[in-house]
């Protein structure tokens, strides 16, 4: 059980909740703080003009709303902004959005009753997720459109995802004996104003991005084994003279993975302690950059993920509503905590970093496909009859085109602000768009890595070296061969790519 409000949530706790390993509960002290915050707003707002309680919204805030219409105002806001289009977010992202919104509301700065957070908790624990569409938000007053769909589900309208089916919210609530939210104050605005959609998507992106770094490290290690590369490029001595944490960590991971490999070579033994008399060397003295510079390439990607995690965890544990209800200072503060620039910028940086990872995988794959470069295995890792069979030739096209798509998608959203909302929102973050593009880049990169891994397996089998792999890479080899058997005769590969991709998404190589 993960307790919300007891302390800052971290990424490992989010991952456990998302994978269904943990349910959530709300700490009793937070329930008391929320109650006090709600009670304060109830009496403080009497006879005062406060945005979103007795005013319209956005550029219509100059219109005062009569007390008799204030509940309808909240419902009108939710229904009018439930205008998203495009694909429905997959369940894991819907769940992440709900966790992010719940945790933000549990900062007790939104003036809501406990019924809001209790309902969110119950829906998450019962795997009932209000439908949210990809397109709609500009990330300025937060994720208004996406979170309006969340609010729509909470009031029992629209659709929810339950047991991997989209169903009317009212029907699912009846089945689970759950009462929908009855608005009593500013709940509509409190649920909708915030960065929880881009943050939730971003948290899943971070979890998957770290898996990509881990799998890319393993793929790089296996490729180094396959071609009997020298081991000094990931040595402690070489990498410690560079001050970057990520580079050092990647090099250390490679050493841990390959420590018992019988395939990598020691330069001292091979070149320094032997007298070399040939003028033209058959073996390369140094490997190509895609093999030799892995710590320097994956290092900054790892550092980017580390910093992005710090930013997103700060956002996750922040109040990003407007206005902020401060029951301690006994005041209501208007501002822009809903603005999504922090998330937008980090997602742009992350998608650039992951695009570079896909480029590394594509270049390593190209090296493996070209016998003139690797000098070890037949063209396209073809274990059949050359000319008659094609090996991995067809899937290389897929990897190349997918990497090219990543390169286009990695252009930033952060600087693509378009004024809207009668110029009330005159500069916006596009944070959810940035997070969604990063999601696509990550999905693409799993495909490229899958194709690379499949090709490496074919190369290992051609050389018959599986018994010489390190203990760690041999486990990965065996696990992937269970779902993608060795082949010689040509068969469609799209199903194999899909299975390998799902395996990489669902697993971490160190846990294989």
Coordinates of C-alpha atoms in Angstrom, one line a residue:
X1 CA 0.0 0.0 0.0
X2 CA 1.4 3.4 -1.0
X3 CA 0.2 6.2 1.2
X4 CA -0.6 9.5 -0.5
X5 CA 0.4 12.6 1.5
X6 CA 2.6 11.0 4.1
X7 CA 5.7 12.2 2.1
X8 CA 6.8 13.1 -1.4
X9 CA 5.9 10.4 -3.9
X10 CA 8.8 9.1 -5.9
X11 CA 9.1 7.4 -9.3
X12 CA 9.5 3.9 -7.8
X13 CA 6.2 4.3 -5.9
X14 CA 4.5 5.5 -9.1
X15 CA 5.8 2.5 -11.0
X16 CA 4.5 0.1 -8.3
X17 CA 1.1 1.7 -8.4
X18 CA 1.0 1.7 -12.2
X19 CA 1.9 -1.9 -12.5
X20 CA -0.8 -2.9 -10.0
X21 CA 1.7 -4.1 -7.4
X22 CA 0.4 -1.5 -4.9
X23 CA -2.9 0.0 -4.0
X24 CA -3.1 3.5 -2.6
X25 CA -4.5 5.1 0.5
X26 CA -4.7 8.7 1.7
X27 CA -3.0 9.6 5.0
X28 CA -5.4 10.7 7.7
X29 CA -3.4 13.9 8.3
X30 CA -4.0 14.9 4.7
X31 CA -7.7 14.3 4.9
X32 CA -7.7 16.7 7.9
X33 CA -5.7 19.3 6.1
X34 CA -8.1 19.1 3.1
X35 CA -11.1 19.5 5.4
X36 CA -9.6 22.6 7.0
X37 CA -8.7 24.0 3.7
X38 CA -12.2 23.5 2.3
X39 CA -13.8 24.9 5.5
X40 CA -11.6 28.0 5.3
X41 CA -12.5 28.7 1.7
X42 CA -16.2 28.2 2.5
X43 CA -16.3 31.1 5.0
X44 CA -13.5 33.2 3.4
X45 CA -15.3 33.4 0.1
X46 CA -18.5 34.8 1.6
X47 CA -19.1 38.3 0.2
X48 CA -15.7 38.3 -1.6
X49 CA -15.0 38.2 -5.3
X50 CA -12.9 35.1 -6.0
X51 CA -12.0 33.8 -9.4
X52 CA -13.7 30.6 -10.3
X53 CA -16.2 30.7 -7.5
X54 CA -18.4 33.7 -8.3
X55 CA -16.8 34.8 -11.5
X56 CA -16.7 33.4 -15.0
X57 CA -13.5 31.8 -16.3
X58 CA -10.6 33.0 -18.4
X59 CA -11.4 36.2 -20.4
X60 CA -15.0 36.0 -19.0
X61 CA -13.8 36.4 -15.5
X62 CA -15.1 40.0 -15.5
X63 CA -18.7 38.6 -15.3
X64 CA -19.9 38.0 -11.7
X65 CA -21.9 34.9 -11.1
X66 CA -25.0 34.9 -8.8
X67 CA -24.9 32.5 -5.9
X68 CA -27.8 30.5 -7.3
X69 CA -25.8 29.8 -10.4
X70 CA -22.4 28.9 -8.9
X71 CA -22.8 25.1 -8.9
X72 CA -24.1 25.2 -12.5
X73 CA -21.0 27.2 -13.3
X74 CA -18.8 24.3 -12.4
X75 CA -20.8 21.8 -14.3
X76 CA -20.8 24.1 -17.3
X77 CA -17.0 24.4 -17.2
X78 CA -16.6 20.7 -17.1
X79 CA -19.0 19.9 -19.9
X80 CA -18.0 22.7 -22.2
X81 CA -14.3 21.9 -22.0
X82 CA -14.8 18.1 -22.6
X83 CA -13.8 18.7 -26.2
X84 CA -10.8 16.4 -26.7
X85 CA -10.3 14.4 -29.9
X86 CA -7.9 11.9 -31.2
X87 CA -6.8 8.6 -29.7
X88 CA -7.8 7.7 -26.1
X89 CA -4.9 7.5 -23.8
X90 CA -4.0 3.9 -22.9
X91 CA -4.9 2.8 -19.4
X92 CA -1.4 3.1 -17.9
X93 CA -1.3 6.8 -18.9
X94 CA -4.9 7.4 -17.7
X95 CA -3.9 5.9 -14.3
X96 CA -0.8 8.0 -14.2
X97 CA -2.8 11.2 -14.9
X98 CA -5.2 10.3 -12.1
X99 CA -2.4 9.6 -9.6
X100 CA -0.8 12.9 -10.5
X101 CA -4.0 14.8 -10.0
X102 CA -4.8 13.1 -6.8
X103 CA -1.4 13.9 -5.4
X104 CA -1.6 17.5 -6.4
X105 CA -5.0 17.9 -4.8
X106 CA -3.6 16.2 -1.6
X107 CA -1.3 19.2 -1.2
X108 CA -4.5 20.8 0.4
X109 CA -4.3 24.0 -1.5
X110 CA -7.5 23.7 -3.7
X111 CA -10.4 24.3 -1.3
X112 CA -12.1 21.0 -2.3
X113 CA -14.0 18.5 -0.1
X114 CA -12.5 15.2 0.8
X115 CA -15.0 13.5 -1.5
X116 CA -12.9 14.4 -4.6
X117 CA -9.7 12.7 -3.4
X118 CA -11.7 9.7 -2.0
X119 CA -13.4 9.2 -5.3
X120 CA -10.1 9.4 -7.2
X121 CA -8.5 6.9 -4.8
X122 CA -11.4 4.5 -5.2
X123 CA -11.4 4.7 -9.0
X124 CA -7.6 4.1 -9.2
X125 CA -7.8 1.1 -6.9
X126 CA -10.6 -0.4 -8.9
X127 CA -8.9 0.3 -12.2
X128 CA -11.6 2.6 -13.4
X129 CA -10.2 5.4 -15.6
X130 CA -12.2 8.3 -17.1
X131 CA -11.5 8.5 -20.8
X132 CA -9.1 11.2 -21.8
X133 CA -8.2 12.0 -25.4
X134 CA -4.8 13.0 -26.7
X135 CA -5.7 16.2 -28.4
X136 CA -7.0 19.4 -26.8
X137 CA -4.8 21.0 -24.2
X138 CA -2.3 23.8 -24.8
X139 CA -0.8 23.4 -21.3
X140 CA -1.3 26.9 -20.0
X141 CA -4.2 26.9 -17.6
X142 CA -2.9 23.4 -17.2
X143 CA -4.4 20.6 -19.1
X144 CA -7.8 22.1 -19.3
X145 CA -9.4 19.9 -22.0
X146 CA -7.8 16.6 -20.8
X147 CA -8.6 17.2 -17.2
X148 CA -12.1 18.3 -18.1
X149 CA -12.6 14.8 -19.4
X150 CA -11.3 13.5 -16.1
X151 CA -13.8 15.7 -14.2
X152 CA -16.5 14.6 -16.6
X153 CA -15.9 11.0 -15.5
X154 CA -15.8 11.9 -11.9
X155 CA -19.3 13.5 -12.1
X156 CA -20.5 10.2 -13.6
X157 CA -20.8 11.4 -17.2
X158 CA -18.9 10.5 -20.4
X159 CA -17.0 7.2 -20.6
X160 CA -14.5 5.3 -18.5
X161 CA -12.1 2.5 -19.2
X162 CA -12.9 -0.5 -17.1
X163 CA -11.5 -4.0 -17.7
X164 CA -10.0 -2.7 -20.9
X165 CA -13.4 -1.7 -22.3
X166 CA -14.8 1.8 -22.8
X167 CA -18.2 2.0 -21.1
X168 CA -20.6 4.7 -19.9
X169 CA -19.4 6.0 -16.6
X170 CA -22.8 5.8 -15.1
X171 CA -23.1 2.1 -15.8
X172 CA -19.7 1.3 -14.3
X173 CA -20.4 3.3 -11.2
X174 CA -23.6 1.4 -10.7
X175 CA -21.8 -1.9 -11.1
X176 CA -19.2 -1.0 -8.5
X177 CA -21.6 0.9 -6.2
X178 CA -19.6 4.1 -6.5
X179 CA -21.3 7.4 -6.2
X180 CA -20.3 10.1 -8.7
X181 CA -19.0 13.4 -7.5
X182 CA -21.6 16.0 -6.5
X183 CA -20.1 19.5 -7.0
X184 CA -20.6 21.8 -4.0
X185 CA -18.0 24.5 -4.5
X186 CA -15.1 25.0 -7.0
X187 CA -14.4 21.3 -7.7
X188 CA -14.7 21.7 -11.4
X189 CA -12.0 24.2 -11.7
X190 CA -9.9 22.5 -9.0
X191 CA -9.8 19.3 -11.0
X192 CA -9.2 20.9 -14.3
X193 CA -6.6 23.6 -13.5
X194 CA -3.3 21.9 -13.3
X195 CA -0.5 20.1 -15.1
X196 CA -1.5 16.5 -14.1
X197 CA -2.1 15.2 -17.6
X198 CA 1.3 16.2 -19.0
X199 CA 2.9 15.1 -15.7
X200 CA 1.2 11.7 -15.7
X201 CA 2.3 11.0 -19.3
X202 CA 5.7 12.3 -18.5
X203 CA 6.1 9.9 -15.5
X204 CA 5.3 6.9 -17.7
X205 CA 7.8 8.3 -20.3
X206 CA 10.5 8.4 -17.7
X207 CA 9.9 4.9 -16.6
X208 CA 10.0 3.6 -20.2
X209 CA 13.0 5.8 -21.1
X210 CA 15.1 4.3 -18.3
X211 CA 14.2 0.9 -19.6
X212 CA 15.4 1.9 -23.1
X213 CA 18.7 3.1 -21.7
X214 CA 19.1 -0.3 -19.9
X215 CA 18.2 -2.3 -23.0
X216 CA 20.4 -0.2 -25.2
X217 CA 23.3 -0.8 -22.8
X218 CA 22.7 -4.5 -23.0
X219 CA 22.5 -4.4 -26.8
X220 CA 25.7 -2.5 -27.0
X221 CA 27.4 -5.0 -24.7
X222 CA 26.2 -8.0 -26.8
X223 CA 27.3 -6.3 -30.0
X224 CA 30.8 -5.7 -28.4
X225 CA 30.9 -9.4 -27.5
X226 CA 29.8 -10.4 -31.0
X227 CA 32.7 -8.6 -32.7
X228 CA 35.3 -9.3 -29.9
X229 CA 35.9 -5.6 -29.2
X230 CA 38.5 -4.4 -26.8
X231 CA 37.3 -3.6 -23.3
X232 CA 39.2 -0.4 -22.5
X233 CA 36.5 1.9 -23.9
X234 CA 34.3 1.1 -20.9
X235 CA 37.1 0.8 -18.4
X236 CA 37.0 2.7 -15.1
X237 CA 40.4 4.3 -15.9
X238 CA 39.2 5.8 -19.2
X239 CA 35.9 7.0 -18.0
X240 CA 36.8 8.4 -14.6
X241 CA 38.9 11.2 -16.2
X242 CA 35.6 12.5 -17.7
X243 CA 33.5 14.2 -15.0
X244 CA 30.0 13.3 -16.2
X245 CA 28.0 11.1 -13.9
X246 CA 25.9 9.5 -16.7
X247 CA 29.0 8.5 -18.7
X248 CA 30.6 6.9 -15.6
X249 CA 27.4 5.0 -14.7
X250 CA 27.0 3.6 -18.2
X251 CA 30.6 2.5 -18.3
X252 CA 30.2 0.9 -14.9
X253 CA 27.1 -0.9 -16.1
X254 CA 28.9 -2.2 -19.1
X255 CA 31.7 -3.5 -16.9
X256 CA 29.2 -5.2 -14.6
X257 CA 27.4 -6.8 -17.5
X258 CA 30.6 -8.0 -19.3
X259 CA 32.8 -8.9 -16.3
X260 CA 32.8 -12.6 -17.1
X261 CA 32.5 -12.5 -20.9
X262 CA 34.9 -14.7 -22.8
X263 CA 34.5 -12.6 -25.9
X264 CA 35.7 -9.1 -25.2
X265 CA 39.5 -8.6 -25.5
X266 CA 42.0 -6.9 -23.3
X267 CA 44.2 -4.4 -25.2
X268 CA 47.2 -5.0 -23.0
X269 CA 47.2 -8.7 -23.6
X270 CA 46.4 -8.5 -27.3
X271 CA 48.5 -5.5 -28.4
X272 CA 50.8 -4.2 -25.7
X273 CA 52.4 -7.5 -24.5
X274 CA 52.6 -9.0 -28.0
X275 CA 55.0 -7.7 -30.6
X276 CA 53.0 -6.6 -33.6
X277 CA 55.0 -6.7 -36.9
X278 CA 52.3 -6.5 -39.5
X279 CA 52.1 -3.1 -41.4
X280 CA 48.5 -3.8 -42.4
X281 CA 46.4 -5.0 -39.5
X282 CA 43.4 -7.2 -40.2
X283 CA 41.6 -6.2 -37.0
X284 CA 40.7 -2.6 -36.3
X285 CA 42.8 -1.0 -33.5
X286 CA 39.7 0.9 -32.4
X287 CA 36.1 0.0 -32.9
X288 CA 33.6 2.2 -34.8
X289 CA 32.0 5.0 -32.7
X290 CA 28.7 3.2 -32.3
X291 CA 30.6 0.5 -30.3
X292 CA 33.4 2.5 -28.7
X293 CA 31.5 5.7 -27.6
X294 CA 28.6 4.1 -25.9
X295 CA 29.3 5.6 -22.5
X296 CA 29.7 9.0 -24.1
X297 CA 26.4 8.7 -26.1
X298 CA 24.2 7.0 -23.5
X299 CA 25.7 9.0 -20.6
X300 CA 24.0 12.3 -21.5
X301 CA 20.8 10.5 -22.2
X302 CA 20.9 9.0 -18.7
X303 CA 21.7 12.4 -17.2
X304 CA 18.8 13.9 -19.1
X305 CA 16.4 11.3 -17.6
X306 CA 17.8 11.9 -14.1
X307 CA 17.2 15.6 -14.3
X308 CA 13.8 15.2 -15.9
X309 CA 12.9 12.9 -13.0
X310 CA 13.8 15.6 -10.5
X311 CA 11.6 18.1 -12.3
X312 CA 8.6 15.8 -12.8
X313 CA 8.7 14.6 -9.2
X314 CA 8.8 18.2 -8.0
X315 CA 5.7 18.9 -10.2
X316 CA 4.0 15.7 -9.0
X317 CA 4.3 16.8 -5.4
X318 CA 3.3 20.4 -6.0
X319 CA 0.0 22.3 -5.9
X320 CA -0.6 23.5 -9.5
X321 CA -4.1 24.9 -9.1
X322 CA -5.2 28.5 -9.5
X323 CA -6.1 30.2 -7.3
X324 CA -4.1 28.6 -4.5
X325 CA -6.2 28.4 -1.3
X326 CA -3.8 29.1 1.7
X327 CA -5.7 28.3 4.9
X328 CA -2.6 28.9 7.0
X329 CA -2.0 32.4 5.7
X330 CA -5.8 32.8 5.5
X331 CA -5.6 34.1 2.0
X332 CA -6.3 33.2 -1.6
X333 CA -3.5 33.8 -4.1
X334 CA -4.0 34.1 -7.9
X335 CA -1.3 33.3 -10.3
X336 CA -0.1 30.7 -12.8
X337 CA 1.0 27.5 -11.1
X338 CA -0.9 25.7 -13.7
X339 CA 1.5 26.7 -16.4
X340 CA 3.3 23.7 -17.9
X341 CA 6.7 25.0 -19.0
X342 CA 8.7 22.9 -16.6
X343 CA 7.2 19.7 -18.0
X344 CA 7.2 20.9 -21.6
X345 CA 10.9 21.7 -21.6
X346 CA 11.9 18.4 -19.9
X347 CA 9.8 16.4 -22.3
X348 CA 11.4 18.1 -25.3
X349 CA 14.8 17.4 -23.9
X350 CA 13.8 13.8 -23.2
X351 CA 12.5 13.1 -26.7
X352 CA 15.7 14.6 -28.2
X353 CA 17.7 12.3 -25.9
X354 CA 15.7 9.2 -26.8
X355 CA 15.8 10.0 -30.5
X356 CA 19.6 9.9 -30.1
X357 CA 19.3 6.5 -28.5
X358 CA 17.3 5.3 -31.5
X359 CA 20.0 6.7 -33.8
X360 CA 22.6 4.8 -31.8
X361 CA 20.6 1.6 -32.2
X362 CA 20.1 2.2 -35.9
X363 CA 23.8 2.8 -36.5
X364 CA 24.7 -0.4 -34.5
X365 CA 22.2 -2.3 -36.5
X366 CA 23.7 -0.9 -39.8
X367 CA 27.1 -2.1 -38.6
X368 CA 25.7 -5.5 -37.9
X369 CA 23.9 -5.7 -41.3
X370 CA 27.0 -4.7 -43.4
X371 CA 29.5 -7.5 -43.5
X372 CA 32.1 -5.1 -45.0
X373 CA 31.9 -3.2 -41.7
X374 CA 31.8 -6.0 -39.2
X375 CA 33.8 -8.6 -41.0
X376 CA 32.2 -11.3 -38.9
X377 CA 28.7 -12.4 -40.1
X378 CA 27.0 -12.6 -43.5
X379 CA 25.1 -9.6 -45.0
X380 CA 21.9 -8.9 -43.0
X381 CA 22.7 -11.6 -40.4
X382 CA 21.4 -14.0 -43.0
X383 CA 21.6 -17.6 -41.7
X384 CA 20.0 -19.0 -44.9
X385 CA 21.2 -19.2 -48.5
X386 CA 22.7 -15.9 -49.6
X387 CA 20.7 -14.5 -52.6
X388 CA 17.8 -16.9 -52.0
X389 CA 17.1 -15.8 -48.5
X390 CA 17.2 -12.3 -47.1
X391 CA 17.8 -12.6 -43.3
X392 CA 17.1 -9.3 -41.5
X393 CA 17.2 -7.2 -44.6
X394 CA 13.5 -6.3 -44.6
X395 CA 13.4 -5.2 -40.9
X396 CA 16.3 -2.9 -41.4
X397 CA 14.1 -0.7 -43.5
X398 CA 11.6 -0.5 -40.7
X399 CA 14.3 0.5 -38.2
X400 CA 15.7 3.2 -40.5
X401 CA 12.3 4.7 -41.3
X402 CA 11.2 4.7 -37.7
X403 CA 14.5 6.4 -36.6
X404 CA 13.9 9.0 -39.3
X405 CA 10.4 9.7 -37.9
X406 CA 12.0 10.2 -34.5
X407 CA 14.3 12.8 -35.8
X408 CA 11.4 14.8 -37.1
X409 CA 9.3 14.3 -33.9
X410 CA 12.2 15.5 -31.8
X411 CA 11.7 19.1 -32.8
X412 CA 10.6 21.1 -29.7
X413 CA 7.0 22.0 -28.7
X414 CA 8.2 24.2 -25.9
X415 CA 8.8 27.1 -28.3
X416 CA 5.7 26.6 -30.3
X417 CA 3.3 28.8 -28.3
X418 CA 0.2 30.0 -30.1
X419 CA -1.9 32.6 -28.3
X420 CA -5.6 31.7 -27.8
X421 CA -8.6 32.1 -25.4
X422 CA -9.1 35.7 -26.6
X423 CA -5.4 36.3 -25.9
X424 CA -5.9 35.6 -22.2
X425 CA -3.6 32.6 -22.7
X426 CA -1.1 34.7 -24.7
X427 CA 1.9 32.4 -24.1
X428 CA 1.4 28.7 -23.5
X429 CA 3.6 25.6 -22.8
X430 CA 2.2 22.9 -25.1
X431 CA 3.3 20.6 -22.4
X432 CA 0.9 17.8 -23.1
X433 CA 1.7 17.8 -26.8
X434 CA 5.4 17.6 -25.9
X435 CA 4.8 14.7 -23.5
X436 CA 2.7 12.9 -26.1
X437 CA 5.4 13.3 -28.8
X438 CA 7.9 12.0 -26.4
X439 CA 5.6 9.0 -25.8
X440 CA 5.6 8.4 -29.5
X441 CA 9.4 8.7 -29.8
X442 CA 9.8 6.2 -26.9
X443 CA 7.4 3.7 -28.6
X444 CA 9.3 4.0 -31.9
X445 CA 12.6 3.5 -30.1
X446 CA 11.4 0.2 -28.6
X447 CA 10.7 -0.9 -32.1
X448 CA 14.2 0.0 -33.3
X449 CA 15.8 -1.7 -30.3
X450 CA 13.7 -4.8 -30.9
X451 CA 15.0 -5.1 -34.4
X452 CA 18.5 -4.5 -33.3
X453 CA 18.2 -7.2 -30.6
X454 CA 16.7 -9.7 -33.0
X455 CA 19.6 -9.1 -35.4
X456 CA 22.2 -9.5 -32.6
X457 CA 20.6 -12.9 -31.7
X458 CA 21.0 -14.0 -35.3
X459 CA 24.6 -12.9 -35.4
X460 CA 25.4 -14.8 -32.1
X461 CA 23.9 -17.9 -33.5
X462 CA 25.8 -17.7 -36.8
X463 CA 29.1 -17.5 -34.9
X464 CA 28.0 -20.1 -32.3
X465 CA 29.2 -18.1 -29.4
X466 CA 26.2 -18.1 -27.0
X467 CA 28.1 -20.2 -24.5
X468 CA 30.9 -17.5 -24.4
X469 CA 28.6 -14.6 -23.6
X470 CA 28.7 -13.1 -20.1
X471 CA 26.3 -14.6 -17.6
X472 CA 24.0 -11.5 -17.8
X473 CA 23.9 -11.2 -21.6
X474 CA 23.4 -15.0 -21.9
X475 CA 20.2 -14.7 -19.8
X476 CA 18.9 -12.0 -22.1
X477 CA 19.9 -14.1 -25.2
X478 CA 18.0 -17.1 -23.8
X479 CA 14.9 -15.1 -22.8
X480 CA 14.6 -13.4 -26.2
X481 CA 15.2 -16.6 -28.1
X482 CA 12.2 -18.1 -26.2
X483 CA 9.9 -15.6 -28.0
X484 CA 12.0 -15.1 -31.2
X485 CA 13.5 -18.5 -32.4
X486 CA 16.5 -18.7 -34.7
X487 CA 15.4 -18.7 -38.4
X488 CA 17.0 -19.5 -41.7
X489 CA 14.1 -19.5 -44.1
X490 CA 12.3 -16.3 -44.7
X491 CA 9.1 -15.7 -42.8
X492 CA 7.1 -12.5 -42.0
X493 CA 8.7 -10.7 -39.1
X494 CA 6.1 -8.1 -38.1
X495 CA 4.7 -10.5 -35.4
X496 CA 8.1 -11.2 -34.0
X497 CA 8.9 -7.5 -33.8
X498 CA 5.7 -6.9 -31.9
X499 CA 6.4 -9.7 -29.4
X500 CA 10.0 -8.6 -28.8
X501 CA 8.9 -5.0 -28.4
X502 CA 6.3 -5.9 -25.8
X503 CA 8.9 -8.0 -23.9
X504 CA 11.3 -5.1 -23.8
X505 CA 8.5 -2.7 -22.6
X506 CA 7.4 -5.1 -19.9
X507 CA 10.8 -6.2 -18.5
X508 CA 14.1 -4.8 -17.3
X509 CA 17.2 -6.6 -18.5
X510 CA 18.7 -7.0 -15.1
X511 CA 15.5 -8.8 -14.0
X512 CA 15.5 -11.3 -16.8

